Amino acid sequence: MQRKVYVPGVAALLAAVLAGCTGGSGLDDSGDSKPGDTGSTNAPAEPGKYQTLPEPCGEVEQGTLDAMLPGIAEMEDEEQREKAYEGTPTVTYDTDRRVGCRWKVESSGASHHLLVDFERVVSYDGAVSDDDRAIELYAKKLEAADLPEAPAATPGSGAAEESGAPKTPADEDEADGDKAGDGKKDDGEGDGKNGDVDGDKAGADDAGKGGEGGEGSEDDGSGTRPATPPAGLEPRVLDDLGDEAFLDDALTTAASATRHRTVTVVFRTSNVIVTVEYDEQPGRRTDVPDSKEMQDKAEELAESLVSKFDE
């Protein structure tokens, strides 16, 4: 019987093939990498622009405090006056992340309260930047404020005109009757002229607000003035203040039946969120703090704080 003969060249070829199967091919050096690993690491998210916070009690100028806190400059006790100007730092657990300052002044006509709060947002997620985290936090504050939607601009002032529906003769007669005060609705009540209209308006104010003179008006000696912000001064988003901002305006009734207004301005600049809260409570129940005056002062202070961050 003849034996099989192994050709040396064939044996060498088989050895080379076996070596190629067990060794690296040079085509895939990451054969033992984990699934989903691309072989490269992502760069960490950008840190925020601000790494420190200013001292808020020193960021509000004395002239601004004089305007927002009537009576502070007239304090007779010098030590008490200086302390009032200095303000009181708010209590926080991490002054590197959040600081604030409060001022409160009582005067003969009203009490005023001012709060300035700085919050530096830091993201502890390497995939989320400080700015992105600040944007998320600001959005939550905006949602919590529950600002009313801006009313659509429509010509005219009547409900029929706003809805686009044509007026009926009955509508026109009713409107004419209300204007003339001829007593069509309430014969025998009032003097048959403007008494019915004025009485209905005053009654609606009192019933809807439950306070003396109604929460919707104040007696300033020259008639009535609405307490709710007029058109253009409603709670709203503000333009050209930091990266984004909004203003809220709320009127509430205290236990003493006096009414106080709180105007809040919140703005974000990079990874810092600033809150300005301005409150006024008159001493008389018939007084209502003026929206425009308070909003102007709060916005002016917020604008000055933005400029300080940009320095």
Coordinates of C-alpha atoms in Angstrom, one line a residue:
M1 CA 0.0 0.0 0.0
Q2 CA 1.3 3.5 -0.9
R3 CA 1.5 6.1 1.7
K4 CA 0.1 9.6 1.2
V5 CA 2.7 12.2 0.6
Y6 CA 2.3 15.7 2.0
V7 CA 3.8 18.3 -0.2
P8 CA 5.8 20.8 1.9
G9 CA 4.4 23.8 0.0
V10 CA 0.8 22.8 0.8
A11 CA 1.7 22.4 4.5
A12 CA 3.1 25.9 4.6
L13 CA 0.0 27.3 3.0
L14 CA -2.2 25.6 5.6
A15 CA -0.1 27.0 8.4
A16 CA -0.4 30.5 6.9
V17 CA -4.2 30.2 6.7
L18 CA -4.5 29.0 10.3
A19 CA -2.3 31.8 11.5
G20 CA -4.6 34.3 9.7
C21 CA -7.6 32.9 11.4
T22 CA -6.2 33.1 14.9
G23 CA -4.2 36.4 14.5
G24 CA -5.3 40.0 13.9
S25 CA -6.2 40.7 10.3
G26 CA -5.3 44.4 10.5
L27 CA -8.8 45.4 9.3
D28 CA -10.5 45.5 12.6
D29 CA -8.5 46.6 15.6
S30 CA -11.6 47.1 17.8
G31 CA -12.9 43.5 17.7
D32 CA -13.1 43.3 21.5
S33 CA -14.9 46.7 21.9
K34 CA -18.2 46.9 23.6
P35 CA -21.4 47.0 21.5
G36 CA -22.4 50.6 20.6
D37 CA -18.8 51.8 21.2
T38 CA -17.8 54.0 18.3
G39 CA -14.2 54.0 19.4
S40 CA -14.2 57.7 20.2
T41 CA -15.4 59.7 23.3
N42 CA -17.8 62.7 23.1
A43 CA -16.6 66.0 24.2
P44 CA -18.2 67.3 27.5
A45 CA -20.9 69.9 27.3
E46 CA -19.8 73.6 27.4
P47 CA -19.7 75.1 30.9
G48 CA -21.9 78.2 31.6
K49 CA -20.6 81.7 31.0
Y50 CA -20.8 82.6 34.7
Q51 CA -18.8 80.7 37.3
T52 CA -19.5 83.1 40.2
L53 CA -22.3 85.4 41.4
P54 CA -22.2 89.0 42.4
E55 CA -23.3 90.1 45.9
P56 CA -26.9 91.2 45.3
C57 CA -27.2 93.6 48.3
G58 CA -24.5 95.7 46.7
E59 CA -25.9 95.6 43.1
V60 CA -28.9 97.9 43.7
E61 CA -28.0 101.6 43.6
Q62 CA -29.2 104.0 46.3
G63 CA -31.2 106.1 43.9
T64 CA -33.1 103.0 42.8
L65 CA -33.9 102.1 46.4
D66 CA -35.1 105.7 47.0
A67 CA -37.5 105.4 44.1
M68 CA -38.8 101.9 44.9
L69 CA -38.9 102.2 48.6
P70 CA -40.6 105.6 49.4
G71 CA -39.8 106.7 52.9
I72 CA -36.3 105.1 53.2
A73 CA -34.5 108.4 52.7
E74 CA -36.7 110.1 55.3
M75 CA -35.9 107.8 58.2
E76 CA -34.8 109.9 61.1
D77 CA -32.6 107.3 62.8
E78 CA -29.4 107.3 60.8
E79 CA -28.3 103.8 61.9
Q80 CA -31.7 102.4 61.0
R81 CA -31.6 104.2 57.6
E82 CA -28.2 102.8 56.8
K83 CA -29.3 99.3 57.7
A84 CA -32.4 99.7 55.5
Y85 CA -30.2 100.7 52.5
E86 CA -27.9 97.7 53.1
G87 CA -30.7 95.2 52.8
T88 CA -30.8 91.7 54.4
P89 CA -29.2 88.7 52.6
T90 CA -31.5 85.8 52.1
V91 CA -30.7 82.5 53.6
T92 CA -29.3 79.9 51.1
Y93 CA -27.5 76.6 51.5
D94 CA -25.0 77.2 48.7
T95 CA -24.0 80.9 48.1
D96 CA -21.9 79.7 45.2
R97 CA -25.1 78.7 43.4
R98 CA -27.7 81.1 44.8
V99 CA -27.8 84.4 46.6
G100 CA -30.4 87.1 47.3
C101 CA -31.2 90.2 49.2
R102 CA -34.4 91.8 50.7
W103 CA -35.4 95.3 51.5
K104 CA -38.5 96.3 53.4
V105 CA -39.6 99.8 54.3
E106 CA -42.7 101.0 56.1
S107 CA -44.0 104.5 55.5
S108 CA -47.1 106.4 56.6
G109 CA -49.0 105.6 53.3
A110 CA -47.8 102.1 52.4
S111 CA -45.2 99.3 52.9
H112 CA -42.8 98.3 50.2
H113 CA -40.8 95.1 49.8
L114 CA -38.1 94.4 47.2
L115 CA -36.3 91.1 46.6
V116 CA -33.4 90.4 44.2
D117 CA -32.4 86.8 43.6
F118 CA -29.5 85.4 41.6
E119 CA -29.4 81.7 40.7
R120 CA -26.4 80.2 38.9
V121 CA -27.5 77.0 37.2
V122 CA -24.9 74.2 37.0
S123 CA -25.6 71.0 35.0
Y124 CA -24.1 67.8 36.6
D125 CA -24.8 65.9 33.4
G126 CA -21.8 65.9 31.1
A127 CA -24.1 65.7 28.1
V128 CA -26.1 68.8 29.0
S129 CA -24.6 72.2 29.1
D130 CA -25.2 74.7 32.0
D131 CA -27.0 77.0 29.5
D132 CA -29.3 74.2 28.4
R133 CA -30.1 73.3 32.0
A134 CA -30.8 77.0 32.7
I135 CA -33.2 77.1 29.8
E136 CA -35.1 74.2 31.2
L137 CA -35.4 75.8 34.6
Y138 CA -36.5 79.1 33.2
A139 CA -39.2 77.4 31.1
K140 CA -40.5 75.8 34.3
K141 CA -40.7 79.2 36.0
L142 CA -42.5 80.6 32.9
E143 CA -45.0 77.8 32.9
A144 CA -45.6 78.2 36.7
A145 CA -46.4 81.9 36.1
D146 CA -49.3 80.9 33.9
L147 CA -49.2 84.1 31.8
P148 CA -52.4 84.9 30.0
E149 CA -52.5 84.5 26.2
A150 CA -52.3 87.8 24.4
P151 CA -55.7 88.8 23.1
A152 CA -56.2 88.9 19.3
A153 CA -56.4 92.4 17.9
T154 CA -59.9 93.0 16.6
P155 CA -61.6 96.2 15.5
G156 CA -64.4 97.6 17.6
S157 CA -65.1 96.8 21.2
G158 CA -68.4 94.9 21.3
A159 CA -68.8 91.2 21.6
A160 CA -70.6 91.0 18.3
E161 CA -67.8 93.0 16.6
E162 CA -65.1 90.8 18.1
S163 CA -66.7 87.6 17.0
G164 CA -67.5 89.0 13.5
A165 CA -71.2 88.4 13.9
P166 CA -73.6 91.2 12.7
K167 CA -75.6 93.1 15.2
T168 CA -79.3 92.4 15.3
P169 CA -81.9 95.2 15.7
A170 CA -82.5 93.9 19.3
D171 CA -78.8 94.3 20.1
E172 CA -78.8 97.8 18.7
D173 CA -81.9 98.8 20.7
E174 CA -80.5 97.3 23.9
A175 CA -77.2 99.1 23.4
D176 CA -79.0 102.4 22.7
G177 CA -81.1 101.9 25.7
D178 CA -78.1 101.3 27.9
K179 CA -76.4 104.4 26.6
A180 CA -79.4 106.6 27.1
G181 CA -80.2 105.2 30.5
D182 CA -83.9 105.4 29.6
G183 CA -84.9 102.7 32.2
K184 CA -86.0 100.1 29.7
K185 CA -84.5 97.3 31.8
D186 CA -85.4 98.5 35.3
D187 CA -88.5 100.7 35.2
G188 CA -89.1 102.4 38.5
E189 CA -85.5 102.1 39.7
G190 CA -83.1 105.0 39.9
D191 CA -83.7 108.2 38.1
G192 CA -84.3 106.7 34.7
K193 CA -81.0 108.0 33.3
N194 CA -77.5 107.2 34.2
G195 CA -78.3 106.0 37.7
D196 CA -79.1 102.5 36.4
V197 CA -75.8 102.1 34.5
D198 CA -73.7 103.5 37.3
G199 CA -75.5 101.4 39.9
D200 CA -75.0 98.2 37.8
K201 CA -71.3 98.9 37.4
A202 CA -70.7 99.6 41.1
G203 CA -72.7 96.6 42.1
A204 CA -70.8 94.3 39.7
D205 CA -67.5 95.6 41.1
D206 CA -68.6 95.0 44.7
A207 CA -70.1 91.6 44.1
G208 CA -67.2 90.4 42.0
K209 CA -64.4 91.6 44.3
G210 CA -66.0 91.5 47.7
G211 CA -64.2 94.6 49.1
E212 CA -65.1 98.1 49.9
G213 CA -65.4 99.9 46.6
G214 CA -64.6 96.7 44.8
E215 CA -61.1 95.3 44.2
G216 CA -61.3 96.5 40.7
S217 CA -61.2 100.2 41.6
E218 CA -59.7 102.7 43.9
D219 CA -61.0 106.1 45.1
D220 CA -58.3 108.6 44.4
G221 CA -60.6 111.6 44.7
S222 CA -61.1 111.9 40.9
G223 CA -63.2 108.9 40.2
T224 CA -62.2 105.3 39.9
R225 CA -59.2 103.6 38.4
P226 CA -59.1 99.9 37.4
A227 CA -56.8 97.8 39.6
T228 CA -56.2 95.1 36.9
P229 CA -53.4 96.0 34.5
P230 CA -54.6 98.0 31.5
A231 CA -54.0 96.9 27.9
G232 CA -50.3 96.6 27.2
L233 CA -49.5 96.0 30.9
E234 CA -50.8 92.5 31.3
P235 CA -48.5 89.7 32.5
R236 CA -46.3 89.0 29.5
V237 CA -43.1 87.9 27.9
L238 CA -40.5 90.7 27.7
D239 CA -38.3 91.4 24.7
D240 CA -34.7 92.8 24.8
L241 CA -34.1 91.8 28.5
G242 CA -31.3 89.2 28.8
D243 CA -31.6 86.1 26.7
E244 CA -35.3 85.7 27.7
A245 CA -37.6 87.3 30.2
F246 CA -41.2 87.6 31.5
L247 CA -43.2 89.9 33.8
D248 CA -46.0 88.9 36.1
D249 CA -48.4 91.3 37.9
A250 CA -50.7 90.0 40.7
L251 CA -53.2 91.8 42.9
T252 CA -54.2 90.1 46.2
T253 CA -56.2 91.0 49.3
A254 CA -54.5 90.8 52.7
A255 CA -56.2 89.7 55.9
S256 CA -56.6 93.3 56.8
A257 CA -58.7 93.8 53.6
T258 CA -56.0 96.0 52.1
R259 CA -54.8 95.1 48.7
H260 CA -51.2 94.7 47.7
R261 CA -49.7 94.3 44.2
T262 CA -46.7 92.1 43.4
V263 CA -44.8 92.7 40.2
T264 CA -42.2 90.0 39.3
V265 CA -39.6 90.2 36.6
V266 CA -37.6 87.1 35.8
F267 CA -34.9 87.0 33.2
R268 CA -32.1 84.6 32.1
T269 CA -28.7 85.5 30.9
S270 CA -26.6 82.5 29.9
N271 CA -26.7 80.1 32.9
V272 CA -27.9 82.7 35.5
I273 CA -31.6 83.3 36.3
V274 CA -32.4 86.6 38.0
T275 CA -35.7 87.4 39.8
V276 CA -36.9 90.8 40.8
E277 CA -39.9 90.9 43.1
Y278 CA -41.5 94.2 44.0
D279 CA -44.4 94.5 46.4
E280 CA -46.5 97.4 47.6
Q281 CA -49.3 97.3 50.1
P282 CA -51.1 100.6 50.8
G283 CA -52.4 101.5 54.3
R284 CA -55.9 102.3 53.1
R285 CA -58.3 99.6 51.9
T286 CA -59.5 101.9 49.1
D287 CA -56.0 102.4 47.6
V288 CA -54.7 100.1 44.8
P289 CA -51.1 100.2 43.8
D290 CA -50.5 101.4 40.2
S291 CA -49.5 98.7 37.8
K292 CA -47.6 101.0 35.3
E293 CA -45.5 102.7 38.0
M294 CA -44.5 99.5 39.7
Q295 CA -43.8 97.7 36.4
D296 CA -41.7 100.5 35.2
K297 CA -39.6 100.5 38.3
A298 CA -39.2 96.7 38.4
E299 CA -38.2 96.6 34.7
E300 CA -35.7 99.5 35.1
L301 CA -34.0 97.6 38.0
A302 CA -33.9 94.4 35.9
E303 CA -32.3 96.2 33.0
S304 CA -29.6 97.7 35.3
L305 CA -28.8 94.2 36.6
V306 CA -28.5 92.8 33.1
S307 CA -25.9 95.5 32.3
K308 CA -23.9 94.5 35.5
F309 CA -23.7 90.9 34.3
D310 CA -22.5 92.1 30.9
E311 CA -19.6 94.1 32.4

